[in-house]
CSV table of C-alpha atoms in Angstrom, one decimal:
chain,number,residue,atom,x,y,z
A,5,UNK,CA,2.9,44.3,10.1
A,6,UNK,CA,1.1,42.5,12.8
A,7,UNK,CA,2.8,39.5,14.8
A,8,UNK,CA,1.2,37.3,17.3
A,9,UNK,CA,2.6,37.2,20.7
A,10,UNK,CA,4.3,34.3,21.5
A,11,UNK,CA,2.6,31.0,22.6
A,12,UNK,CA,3.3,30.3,25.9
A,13,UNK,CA,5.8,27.3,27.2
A,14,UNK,CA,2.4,25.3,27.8
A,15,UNK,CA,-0.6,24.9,26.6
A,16,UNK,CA,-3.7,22.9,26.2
A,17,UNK,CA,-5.2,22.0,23.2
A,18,UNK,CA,-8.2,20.1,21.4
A,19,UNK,CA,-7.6,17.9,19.2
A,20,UNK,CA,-9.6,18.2,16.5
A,21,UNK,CA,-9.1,15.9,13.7
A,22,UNK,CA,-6.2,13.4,12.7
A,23,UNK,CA,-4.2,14.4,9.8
A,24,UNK,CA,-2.8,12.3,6.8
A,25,UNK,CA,-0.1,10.4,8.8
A,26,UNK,CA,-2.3,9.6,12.0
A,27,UNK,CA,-0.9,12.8,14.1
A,28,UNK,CA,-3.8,14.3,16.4
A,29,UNK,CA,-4.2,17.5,14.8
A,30,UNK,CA,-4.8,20.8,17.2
A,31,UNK,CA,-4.4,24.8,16.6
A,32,UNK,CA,-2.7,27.0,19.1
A,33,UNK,CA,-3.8,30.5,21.0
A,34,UNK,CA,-2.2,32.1,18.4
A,35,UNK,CA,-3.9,29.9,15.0
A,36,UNK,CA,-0.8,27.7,14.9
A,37,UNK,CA,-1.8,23.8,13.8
A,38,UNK,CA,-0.2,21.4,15.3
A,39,UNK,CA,0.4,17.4,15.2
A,40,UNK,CA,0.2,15.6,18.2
A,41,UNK,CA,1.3,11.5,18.0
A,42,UNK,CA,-0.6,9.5,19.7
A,43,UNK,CA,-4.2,12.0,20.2
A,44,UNK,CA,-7.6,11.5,18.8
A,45,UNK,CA,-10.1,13.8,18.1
A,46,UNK,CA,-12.1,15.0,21.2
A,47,UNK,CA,-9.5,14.5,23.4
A,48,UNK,CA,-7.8,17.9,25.4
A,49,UNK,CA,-4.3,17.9,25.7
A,50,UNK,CA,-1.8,19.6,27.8
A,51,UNK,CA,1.4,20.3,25.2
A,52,UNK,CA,5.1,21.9,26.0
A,53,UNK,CA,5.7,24.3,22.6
A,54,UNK,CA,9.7,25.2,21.7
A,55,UNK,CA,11.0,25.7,18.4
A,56,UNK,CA,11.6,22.4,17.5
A,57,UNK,CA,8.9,20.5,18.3
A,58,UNK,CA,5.2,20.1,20.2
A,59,UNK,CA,5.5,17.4,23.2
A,60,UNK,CA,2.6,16.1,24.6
A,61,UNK,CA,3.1,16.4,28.6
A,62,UNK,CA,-0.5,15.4,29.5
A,63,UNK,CA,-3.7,13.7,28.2
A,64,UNK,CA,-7.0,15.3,30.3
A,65,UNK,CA,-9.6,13.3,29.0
A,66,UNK,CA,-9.8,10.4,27.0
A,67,UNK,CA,-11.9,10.1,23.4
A,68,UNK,CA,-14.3,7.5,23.3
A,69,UNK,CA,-13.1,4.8,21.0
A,70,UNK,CA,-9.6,5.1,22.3
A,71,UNK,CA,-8.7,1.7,23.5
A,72,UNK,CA,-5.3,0.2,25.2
A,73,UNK,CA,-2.7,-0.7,22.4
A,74,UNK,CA,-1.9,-4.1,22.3
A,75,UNK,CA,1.8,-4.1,21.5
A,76,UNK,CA,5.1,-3.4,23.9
A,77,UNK,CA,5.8,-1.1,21.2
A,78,UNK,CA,2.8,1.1,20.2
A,79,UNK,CA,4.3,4.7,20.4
A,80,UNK,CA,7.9,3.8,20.2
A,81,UNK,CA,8.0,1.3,15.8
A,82,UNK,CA,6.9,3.6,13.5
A,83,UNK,CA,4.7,0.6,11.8
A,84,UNK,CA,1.4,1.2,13.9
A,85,UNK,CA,0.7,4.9,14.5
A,86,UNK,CA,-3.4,4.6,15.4
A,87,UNK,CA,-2.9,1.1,17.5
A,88,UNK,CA,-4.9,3.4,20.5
A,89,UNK,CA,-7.7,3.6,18.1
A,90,UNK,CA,-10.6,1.4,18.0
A,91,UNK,CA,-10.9,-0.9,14.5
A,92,UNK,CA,-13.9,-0.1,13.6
A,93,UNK,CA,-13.5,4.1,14.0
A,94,UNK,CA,-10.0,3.7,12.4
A,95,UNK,CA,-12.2,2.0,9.5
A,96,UNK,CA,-14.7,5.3,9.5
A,97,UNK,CA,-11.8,7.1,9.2
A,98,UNK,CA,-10.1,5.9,6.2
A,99,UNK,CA,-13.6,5.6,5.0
A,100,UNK,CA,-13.7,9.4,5.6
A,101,UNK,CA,-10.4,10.2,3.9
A,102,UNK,CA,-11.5,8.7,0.6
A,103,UNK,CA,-15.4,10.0,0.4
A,104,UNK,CA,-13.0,13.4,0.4
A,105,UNK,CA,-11.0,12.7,-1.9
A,106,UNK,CA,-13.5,12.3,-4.2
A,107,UNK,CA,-15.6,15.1,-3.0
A,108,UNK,CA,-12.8,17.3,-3.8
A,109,UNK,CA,-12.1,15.5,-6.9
A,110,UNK,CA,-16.2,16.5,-8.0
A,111,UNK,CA,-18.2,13.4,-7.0
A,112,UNK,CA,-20.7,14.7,-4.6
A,113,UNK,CA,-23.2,11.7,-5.0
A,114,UNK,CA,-21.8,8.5,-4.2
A,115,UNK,CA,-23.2,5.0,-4.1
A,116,UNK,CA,-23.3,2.8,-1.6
A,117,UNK,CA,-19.8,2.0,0.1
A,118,UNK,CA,-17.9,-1.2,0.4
A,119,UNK,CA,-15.8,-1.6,3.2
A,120,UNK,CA,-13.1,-4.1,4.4
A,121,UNK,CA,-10.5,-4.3,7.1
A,122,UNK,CA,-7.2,-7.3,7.6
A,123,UNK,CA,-7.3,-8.8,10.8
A,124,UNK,CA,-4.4,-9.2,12.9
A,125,UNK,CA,-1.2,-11.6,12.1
A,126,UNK,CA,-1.9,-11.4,8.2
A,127,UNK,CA,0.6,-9.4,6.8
A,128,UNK,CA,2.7,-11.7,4.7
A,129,UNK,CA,4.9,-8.4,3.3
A,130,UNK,CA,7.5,-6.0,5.0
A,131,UNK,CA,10.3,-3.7,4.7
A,132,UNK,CA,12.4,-4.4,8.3
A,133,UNK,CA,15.3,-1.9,8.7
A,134,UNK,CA,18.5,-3.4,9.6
A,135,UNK,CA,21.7,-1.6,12.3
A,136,UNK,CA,24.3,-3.0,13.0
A,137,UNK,CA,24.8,-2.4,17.0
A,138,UNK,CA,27.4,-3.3,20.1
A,139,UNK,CA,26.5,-7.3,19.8
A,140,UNK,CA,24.7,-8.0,17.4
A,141,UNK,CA,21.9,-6.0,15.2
A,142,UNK,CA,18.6,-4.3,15.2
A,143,UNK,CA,15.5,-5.1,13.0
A,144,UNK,CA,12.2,-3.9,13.0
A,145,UNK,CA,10.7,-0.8,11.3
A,146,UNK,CA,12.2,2.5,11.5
A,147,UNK,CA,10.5,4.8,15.1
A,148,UNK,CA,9.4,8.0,13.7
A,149,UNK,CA,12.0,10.2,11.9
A,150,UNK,CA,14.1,7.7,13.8
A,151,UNK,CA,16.6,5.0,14.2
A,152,UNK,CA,15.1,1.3,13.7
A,153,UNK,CA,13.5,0.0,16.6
A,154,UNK,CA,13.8,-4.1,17.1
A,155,UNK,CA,11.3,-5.5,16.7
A,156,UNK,CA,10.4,-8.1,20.0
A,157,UNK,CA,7.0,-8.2,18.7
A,158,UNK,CA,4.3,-7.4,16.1
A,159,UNK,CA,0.5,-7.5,16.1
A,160,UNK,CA,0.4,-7.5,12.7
A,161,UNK,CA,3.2,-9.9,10.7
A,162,UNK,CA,2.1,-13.6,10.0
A,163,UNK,CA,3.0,-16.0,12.1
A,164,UNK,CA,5.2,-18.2,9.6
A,165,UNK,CA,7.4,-14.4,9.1
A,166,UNK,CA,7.1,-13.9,13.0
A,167,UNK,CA,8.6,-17.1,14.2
A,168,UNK,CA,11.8,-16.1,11.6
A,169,UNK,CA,12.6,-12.7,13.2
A,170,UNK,CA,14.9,-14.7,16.1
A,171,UNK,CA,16.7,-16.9,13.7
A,172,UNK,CA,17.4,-14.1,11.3
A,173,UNK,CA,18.6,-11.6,13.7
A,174,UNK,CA,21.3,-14.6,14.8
A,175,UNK,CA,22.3,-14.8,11.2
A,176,UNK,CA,22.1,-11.0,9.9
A,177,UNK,CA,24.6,-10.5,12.7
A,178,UNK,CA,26.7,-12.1,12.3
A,179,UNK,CA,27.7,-11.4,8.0
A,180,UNK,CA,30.3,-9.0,7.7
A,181,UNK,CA,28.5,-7.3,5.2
A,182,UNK,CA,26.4,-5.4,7.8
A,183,UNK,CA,28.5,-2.9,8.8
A,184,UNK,CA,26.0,-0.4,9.5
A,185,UNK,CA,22.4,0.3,8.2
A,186,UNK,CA,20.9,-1.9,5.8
A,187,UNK,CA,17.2,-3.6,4.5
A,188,UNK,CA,15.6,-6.8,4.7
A,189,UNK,CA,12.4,-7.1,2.2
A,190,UNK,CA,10.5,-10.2,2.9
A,191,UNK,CA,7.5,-11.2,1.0
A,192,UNK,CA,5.5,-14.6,1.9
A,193,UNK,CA,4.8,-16.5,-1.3
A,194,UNK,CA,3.6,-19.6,-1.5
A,195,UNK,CA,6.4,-21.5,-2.1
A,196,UNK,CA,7.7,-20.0,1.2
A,197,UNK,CA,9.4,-16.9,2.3
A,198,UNK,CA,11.5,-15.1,0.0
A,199,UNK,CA,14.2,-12.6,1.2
A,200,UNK,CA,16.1,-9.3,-0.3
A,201,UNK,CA,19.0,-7.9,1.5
A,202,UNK,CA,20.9,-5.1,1.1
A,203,UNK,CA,24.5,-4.4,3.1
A,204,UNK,CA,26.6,-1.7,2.7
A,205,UNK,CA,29.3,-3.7,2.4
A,206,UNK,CA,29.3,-7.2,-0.4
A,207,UNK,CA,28.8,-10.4,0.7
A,208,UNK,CA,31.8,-12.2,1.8
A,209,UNK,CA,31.8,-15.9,0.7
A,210,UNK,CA,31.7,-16.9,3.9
A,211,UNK,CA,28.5,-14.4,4.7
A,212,UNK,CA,26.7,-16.1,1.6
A,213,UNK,CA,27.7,-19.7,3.0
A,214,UNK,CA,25.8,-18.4,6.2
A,215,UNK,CA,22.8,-17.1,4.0
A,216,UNK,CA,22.4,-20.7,1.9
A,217,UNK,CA,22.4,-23.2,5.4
A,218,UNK,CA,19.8,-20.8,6.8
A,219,UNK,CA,17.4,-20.8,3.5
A,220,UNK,CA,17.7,-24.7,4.0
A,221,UNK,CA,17.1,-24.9,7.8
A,222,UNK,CA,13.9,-22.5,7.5
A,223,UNK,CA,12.5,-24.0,4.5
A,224,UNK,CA,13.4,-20.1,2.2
A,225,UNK,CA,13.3,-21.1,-1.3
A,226,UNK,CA,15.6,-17.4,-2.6
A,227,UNK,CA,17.5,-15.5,-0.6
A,228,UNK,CA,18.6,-12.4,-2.9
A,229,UNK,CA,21.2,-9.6,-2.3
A,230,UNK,CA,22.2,-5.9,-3.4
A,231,UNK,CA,24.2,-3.2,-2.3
A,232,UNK,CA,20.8,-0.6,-2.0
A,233,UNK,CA,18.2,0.6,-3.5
A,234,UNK,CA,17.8,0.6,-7.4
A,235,UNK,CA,21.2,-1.6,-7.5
A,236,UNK,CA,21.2,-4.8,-9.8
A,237,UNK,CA,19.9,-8.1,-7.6
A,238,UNK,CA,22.1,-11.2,-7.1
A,239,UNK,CA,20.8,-14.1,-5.9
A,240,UNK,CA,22.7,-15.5,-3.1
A,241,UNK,CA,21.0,-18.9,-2.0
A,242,UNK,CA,17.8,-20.7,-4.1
A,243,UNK,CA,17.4,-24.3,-3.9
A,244,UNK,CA,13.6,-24.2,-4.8
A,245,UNK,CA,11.6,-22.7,-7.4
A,246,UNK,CA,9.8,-19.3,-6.5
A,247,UNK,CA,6.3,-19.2,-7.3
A,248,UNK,CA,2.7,-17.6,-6.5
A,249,UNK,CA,-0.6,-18.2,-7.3
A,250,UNK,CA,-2.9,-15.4,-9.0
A,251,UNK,CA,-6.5,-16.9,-9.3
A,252,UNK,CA,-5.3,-20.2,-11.5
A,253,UNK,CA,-2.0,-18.9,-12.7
A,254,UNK,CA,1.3,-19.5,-10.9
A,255,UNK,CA,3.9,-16.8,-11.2
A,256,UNK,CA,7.3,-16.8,-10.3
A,257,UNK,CA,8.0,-13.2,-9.3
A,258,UNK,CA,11.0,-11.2,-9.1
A,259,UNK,CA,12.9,-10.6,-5.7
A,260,UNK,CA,11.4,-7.7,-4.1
A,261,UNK,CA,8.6,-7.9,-5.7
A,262,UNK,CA,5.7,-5.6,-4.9
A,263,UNK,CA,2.7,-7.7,-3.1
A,264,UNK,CA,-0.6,-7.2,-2.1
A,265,UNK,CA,-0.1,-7.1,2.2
A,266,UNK,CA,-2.6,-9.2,3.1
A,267,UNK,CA,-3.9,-12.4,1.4
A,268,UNK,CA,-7.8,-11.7,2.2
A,269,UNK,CA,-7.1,-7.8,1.1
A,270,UNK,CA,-5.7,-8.9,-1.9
A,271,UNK,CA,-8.8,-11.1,-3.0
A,272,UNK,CA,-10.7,-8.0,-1.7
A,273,UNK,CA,-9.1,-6.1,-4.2
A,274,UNK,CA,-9.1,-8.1,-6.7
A,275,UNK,CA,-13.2,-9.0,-6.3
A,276,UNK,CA,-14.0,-5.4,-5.9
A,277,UNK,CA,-12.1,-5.1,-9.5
A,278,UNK,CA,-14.3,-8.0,-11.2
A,279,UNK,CA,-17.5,-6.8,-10.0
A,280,UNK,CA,-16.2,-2.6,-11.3
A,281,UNK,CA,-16.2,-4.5,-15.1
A,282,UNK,CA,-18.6,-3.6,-17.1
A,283,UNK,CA,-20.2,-6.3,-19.2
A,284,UNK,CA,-18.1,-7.7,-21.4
A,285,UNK,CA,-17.8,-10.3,-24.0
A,286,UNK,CA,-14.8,-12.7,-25.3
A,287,UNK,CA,-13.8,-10.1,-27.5
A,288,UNK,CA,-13.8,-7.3,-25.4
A,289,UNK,CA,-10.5,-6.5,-24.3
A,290,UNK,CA,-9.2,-5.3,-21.0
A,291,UNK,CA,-6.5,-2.6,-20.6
A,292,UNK,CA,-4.4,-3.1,-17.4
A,293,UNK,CA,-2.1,-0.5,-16.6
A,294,UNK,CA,0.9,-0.7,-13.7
A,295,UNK,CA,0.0,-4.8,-13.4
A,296,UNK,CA,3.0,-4.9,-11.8
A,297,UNK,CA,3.6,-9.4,-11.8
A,298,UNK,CA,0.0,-10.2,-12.2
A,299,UNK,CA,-2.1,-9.8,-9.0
A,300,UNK,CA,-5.1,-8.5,-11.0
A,301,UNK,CA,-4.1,-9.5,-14.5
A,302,UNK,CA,-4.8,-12.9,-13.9
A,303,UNK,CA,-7.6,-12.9,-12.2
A,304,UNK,CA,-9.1,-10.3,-15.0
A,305,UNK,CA,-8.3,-12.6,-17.5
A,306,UNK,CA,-10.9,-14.9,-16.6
A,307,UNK,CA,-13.6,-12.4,-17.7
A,308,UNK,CA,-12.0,-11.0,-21.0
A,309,UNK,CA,-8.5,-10.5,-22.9
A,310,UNK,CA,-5.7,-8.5,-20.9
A,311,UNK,CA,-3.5,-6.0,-22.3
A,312,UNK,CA,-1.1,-5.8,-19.7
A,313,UNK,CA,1.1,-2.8,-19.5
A,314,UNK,CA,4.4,-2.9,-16.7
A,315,UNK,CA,7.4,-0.6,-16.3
A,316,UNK,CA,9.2,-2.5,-14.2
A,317,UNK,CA,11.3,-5.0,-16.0
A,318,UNK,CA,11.2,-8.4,-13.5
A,319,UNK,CA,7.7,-7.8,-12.6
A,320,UNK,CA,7.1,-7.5,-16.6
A,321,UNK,CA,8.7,-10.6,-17.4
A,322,UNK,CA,7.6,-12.8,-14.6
A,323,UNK,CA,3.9,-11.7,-15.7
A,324,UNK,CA,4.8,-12.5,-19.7
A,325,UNK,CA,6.4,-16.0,-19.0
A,326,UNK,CA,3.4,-17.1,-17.0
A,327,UNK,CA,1.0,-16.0,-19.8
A,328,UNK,CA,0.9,-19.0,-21.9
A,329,UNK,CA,-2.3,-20.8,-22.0
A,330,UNK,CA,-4.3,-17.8,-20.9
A,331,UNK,CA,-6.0,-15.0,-22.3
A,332,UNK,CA,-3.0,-12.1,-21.4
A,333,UNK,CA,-0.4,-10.1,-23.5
A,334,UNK,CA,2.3,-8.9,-21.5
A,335,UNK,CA,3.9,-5.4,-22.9
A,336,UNK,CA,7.0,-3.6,-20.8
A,337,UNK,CA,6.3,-0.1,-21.0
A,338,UNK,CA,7.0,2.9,-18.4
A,339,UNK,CA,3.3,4.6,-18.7
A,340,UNK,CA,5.1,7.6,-16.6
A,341,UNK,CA,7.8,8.2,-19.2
A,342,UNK,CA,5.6,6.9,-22.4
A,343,UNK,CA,1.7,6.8,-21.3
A,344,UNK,CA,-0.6,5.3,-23.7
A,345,UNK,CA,-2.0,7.7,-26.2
A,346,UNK,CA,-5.7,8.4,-27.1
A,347,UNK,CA,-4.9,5.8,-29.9
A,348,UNK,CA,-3.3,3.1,-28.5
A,349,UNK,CA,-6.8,2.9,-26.2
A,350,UNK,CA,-8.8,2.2,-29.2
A,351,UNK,CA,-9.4,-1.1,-28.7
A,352,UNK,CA,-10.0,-0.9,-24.8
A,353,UNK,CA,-13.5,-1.9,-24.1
A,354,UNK,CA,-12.2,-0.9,-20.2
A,355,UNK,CA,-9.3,0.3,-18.1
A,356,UNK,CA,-8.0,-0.8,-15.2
A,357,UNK,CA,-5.0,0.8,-13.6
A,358,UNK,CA,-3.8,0.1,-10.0
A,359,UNK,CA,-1.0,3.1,-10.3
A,360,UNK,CA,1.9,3.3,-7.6
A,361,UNK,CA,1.8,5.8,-4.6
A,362,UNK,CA,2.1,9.0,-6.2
A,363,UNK,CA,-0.8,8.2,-8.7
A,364,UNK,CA,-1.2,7.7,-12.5
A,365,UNK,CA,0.5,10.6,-13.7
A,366,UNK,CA,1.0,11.7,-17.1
A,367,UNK,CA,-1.1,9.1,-18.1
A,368,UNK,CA,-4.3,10.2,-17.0
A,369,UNK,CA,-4.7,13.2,-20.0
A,370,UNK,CA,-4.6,10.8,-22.7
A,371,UNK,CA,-7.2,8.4,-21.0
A,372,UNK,CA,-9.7,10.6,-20.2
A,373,UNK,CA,-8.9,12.1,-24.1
A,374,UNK,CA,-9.7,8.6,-25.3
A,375,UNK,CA,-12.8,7.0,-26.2
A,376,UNK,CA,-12.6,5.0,-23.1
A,377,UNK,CA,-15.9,5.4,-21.1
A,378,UNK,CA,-15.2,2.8,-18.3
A,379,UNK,CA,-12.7,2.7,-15.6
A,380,UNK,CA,-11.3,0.8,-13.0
A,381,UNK,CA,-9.0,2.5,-10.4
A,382,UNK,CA,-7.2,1.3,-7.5
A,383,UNK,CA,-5.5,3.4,-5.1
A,384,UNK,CA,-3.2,3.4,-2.3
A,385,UNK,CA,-3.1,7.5,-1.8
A,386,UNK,CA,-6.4,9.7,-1.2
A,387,UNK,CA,-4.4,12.9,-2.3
A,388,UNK,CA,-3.5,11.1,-5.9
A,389,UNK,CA,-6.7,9.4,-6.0
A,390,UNK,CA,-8.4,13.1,-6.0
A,391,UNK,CA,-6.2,14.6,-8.2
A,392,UNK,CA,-5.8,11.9,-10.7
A,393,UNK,CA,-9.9,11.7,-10.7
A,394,UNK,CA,-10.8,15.3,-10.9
A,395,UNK,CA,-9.8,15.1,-14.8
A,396,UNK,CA,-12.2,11.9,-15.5
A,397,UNK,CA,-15.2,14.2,-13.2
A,398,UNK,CA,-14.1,17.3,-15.4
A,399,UNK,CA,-14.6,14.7,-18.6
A,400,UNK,CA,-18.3,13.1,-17.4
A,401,UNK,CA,-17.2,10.1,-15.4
A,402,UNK,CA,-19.4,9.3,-12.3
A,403,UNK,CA,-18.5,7.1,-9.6
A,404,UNK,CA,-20.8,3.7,-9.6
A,405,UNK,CA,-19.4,1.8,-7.1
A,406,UNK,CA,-16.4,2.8,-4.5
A,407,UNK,CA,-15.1,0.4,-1.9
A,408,UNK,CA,-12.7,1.0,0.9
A,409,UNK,CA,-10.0,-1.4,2.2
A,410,UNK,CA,-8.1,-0.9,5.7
A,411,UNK,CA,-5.0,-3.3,4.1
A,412,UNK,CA,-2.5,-1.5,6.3
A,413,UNK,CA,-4.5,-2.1,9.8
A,414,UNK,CA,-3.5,0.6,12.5
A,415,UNK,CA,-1.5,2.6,9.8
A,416,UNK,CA,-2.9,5.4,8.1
A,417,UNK,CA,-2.8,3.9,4.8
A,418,UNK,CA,-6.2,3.1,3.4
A,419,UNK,CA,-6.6,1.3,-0.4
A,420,UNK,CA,-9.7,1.9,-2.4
A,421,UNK,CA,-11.3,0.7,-5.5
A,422,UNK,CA,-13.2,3.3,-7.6
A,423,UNK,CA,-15.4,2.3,-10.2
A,424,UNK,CA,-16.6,5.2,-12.9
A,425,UNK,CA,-18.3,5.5,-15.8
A,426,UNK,CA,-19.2,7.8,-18.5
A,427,UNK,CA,-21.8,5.8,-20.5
A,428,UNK,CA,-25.1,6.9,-20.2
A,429,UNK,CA,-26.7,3.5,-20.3
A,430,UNK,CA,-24.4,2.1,-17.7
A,431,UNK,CA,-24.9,5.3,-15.5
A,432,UNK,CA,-28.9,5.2,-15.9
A,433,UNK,CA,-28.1,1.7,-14.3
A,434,UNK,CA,-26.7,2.3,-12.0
A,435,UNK,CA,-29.2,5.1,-10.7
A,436,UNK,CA,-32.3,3.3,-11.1
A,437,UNK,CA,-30.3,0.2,-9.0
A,438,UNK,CA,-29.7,2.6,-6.4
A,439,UNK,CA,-33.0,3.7,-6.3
């Protein structure tokens, strides 16, 4: 057997692509890839190789849409990897990881592309990572394979989140219920921030008096609690009702709730989905699957009935208590567990699904067994967007429209909207349209 020699302490390197999580992406003397933070493509670097990791000692030339990051703490919070990247090539290249996706998934002719990207100060959503520390607490996002780093500033939350971070800091640390690492989800609704802790420790009633005088001073309408992830929700403080607005349906959704990040991406989204629907009639009836509390549901219902379908039970039942009035059945179903069956599509004149990070799963056999010829997808994840669509190419689909959505800005996350087909009429369409 043949061994290469050993790579030497140093070395320099090329960078020659960026890989999935943002990492510069190099090869060694001896064929070894490696991922280098904080490189771009173009760019030679000078590295120091042990066993444990690659450590970048020197950049010798700088790419050309490398720009200066913004923030005190590009490089260091794990939230922004590609901050040193300008917009608009970050944009080409999420562009870039999608048009493979569904090259590998068998669509070699696509349309023309849509493409959209949040601005700064938008994101009304966020997971902060809490630890307790000698005085008092940090929270921010988690550095890299790391501890959480506090978070003095942020390019990207919304200013009405932003201008908490201070006062919440002041009362985090001082509940007795943090007693080492903990979460802090905070959505912005409309009716006003709305907060999920978790402690490792319960809530003393004196850390819950604490919790209720600061929803009232900053205007929160919930504060909720649990001891970690997948553990039942209390609700510690509400002295308002919850509520958000999906096209003209309010919602009251669950604590934690999952939320579009942005509010212009979400109305991206959502108008990329509309204009995907075939055309339909008042009859014609729209299967939604993973609608999660309504984001799209409502907003589809204005162009035809909605089946919605939801596994998780307080996004299902916030969705099925606002449906009165409108043209949406809510059903509580785990399509992972108990997809719907060739069958239960009958009546689906088309499909939408916007399916969590790991894709669509077992349910994309019995859809593309089904009689269903159009499709909606929205995904959050090139790799399950190509395997999940590789079985609707293998079964005739084509791709009629495909837009691309930088929700995540400076991350490398990238959402996209596919619309597909396998009606000949609506395919013949689209072609001559293209023409």
């Amino acid at each position: 057997m043949v061994t290469s020699p050993p790579s030497p302490a140093h070395q320099k390197v090329t960078i020659r692509d960026i890989g999935r999580e943002g990492d510069g992406i190099g090869q060694l003397e001896n064929g070894q890839v490696v991922f280098v933070p904080g490189t771009l493509p173009g760019e030679e670097v000078k590295l120091r190789l042990n066993d444990q990791e690659t450590e970048l000692l020197e950049r010798l030339n700088d790419s050309p849409v490398r720009v200066e990051a913004g923030c005190s703490l590009a490089g260091i919070c794990g939230g922004c990897v590609l901050q040193h990247m300008q917009n608009s090539a970050l944009l080409d290249w999420k562009v870039a990881r999608v048009e493979k996706a569904l090259g590998q998934a068998g669509f070699q002719e696509l349309p023309p592309l849509q493409r959209f990207q949040a601005a700064p100060h938008t994101r009304r959503r966020m997971d902060f990572a809490l630890q307790r520390v000698e005085g008092g607490i940090t929270l921010g996002l988690h550095a890299r394979k790391g501890a959480p780093v506090d978070m003095t500033a942020c390019l990207l939350l919304h200013p009405r989140l932003a201008a908490l971070l201070p006062s919440l800091r002041e009362v985090l640390g001082s509940l007795g219920a943090l007693t080492g690492r903990g979460g802090l989800n905070v959505n912005l609704l409309d009716s006003g921030p709305d907060l999920t802790l978790e402690t490792p420790a319960p809530l003393s009633s004196s850390d819950q008096a604490k919790l209720a005088a600061f929803a009232k001073e900053w205007d929160i309408p919930r504060i909720s609690w649990r001891a970690g992830p997948g553990k039942p929700l209390e609700t510690v403080a509400q002295w308002q009702p919850v509520h958000h607005q999906f096209s003209q349906t309010k919602v009251s959704p669950p604590a934690g709730a999952f939320m579009q990040a942005t509010q212009e991406m979400e109305a991206m989204i959502a108008a990329a989905v509309i204009a995907g629907l075939p055309a339909l009639n008042r009859k014609d009836r729209i299967f939604e699957l993973y609608a999660g509390c309504g984001t799209l549901t409502f907003p589809l219902a204005q162009h035809g009935h909605v089946q919605a379908y939801e596994g998780h039970a307080g996004a299902i039942a916030a969705l099925q208590a606002a449906t009165h009035g409108t043209r949406v059945t809510g059903f509580s179903r785990d399509l992972n567990r108990q997809p719907l069956l060739p069958q239960d599509l009958k009546a689906a004149r088309v499909v939408v699904l916007d399916p969590p990070h790991a894709g669509a799963g077992a349910q994309i056999a019995p859809l593309v067994r089904s009689e269903v010829r159009d499709v909606v997808y929205v995904s959050c994840n090139p790799q399950a967007l190509e395997t999940d669509l590789a079985s609707l190419a293998q079964a005739g689909f084509e791709v009629l429209a495909w837009t691309v959505i930088d929700q995540f800005l400076w991350s490398a996350e990238v959402e996209s909207v596919i619309v597909l087909s396998r009606d000949p009429k609506r395919i013949r369409k689209a072609r001559k349209a293209a023409a």
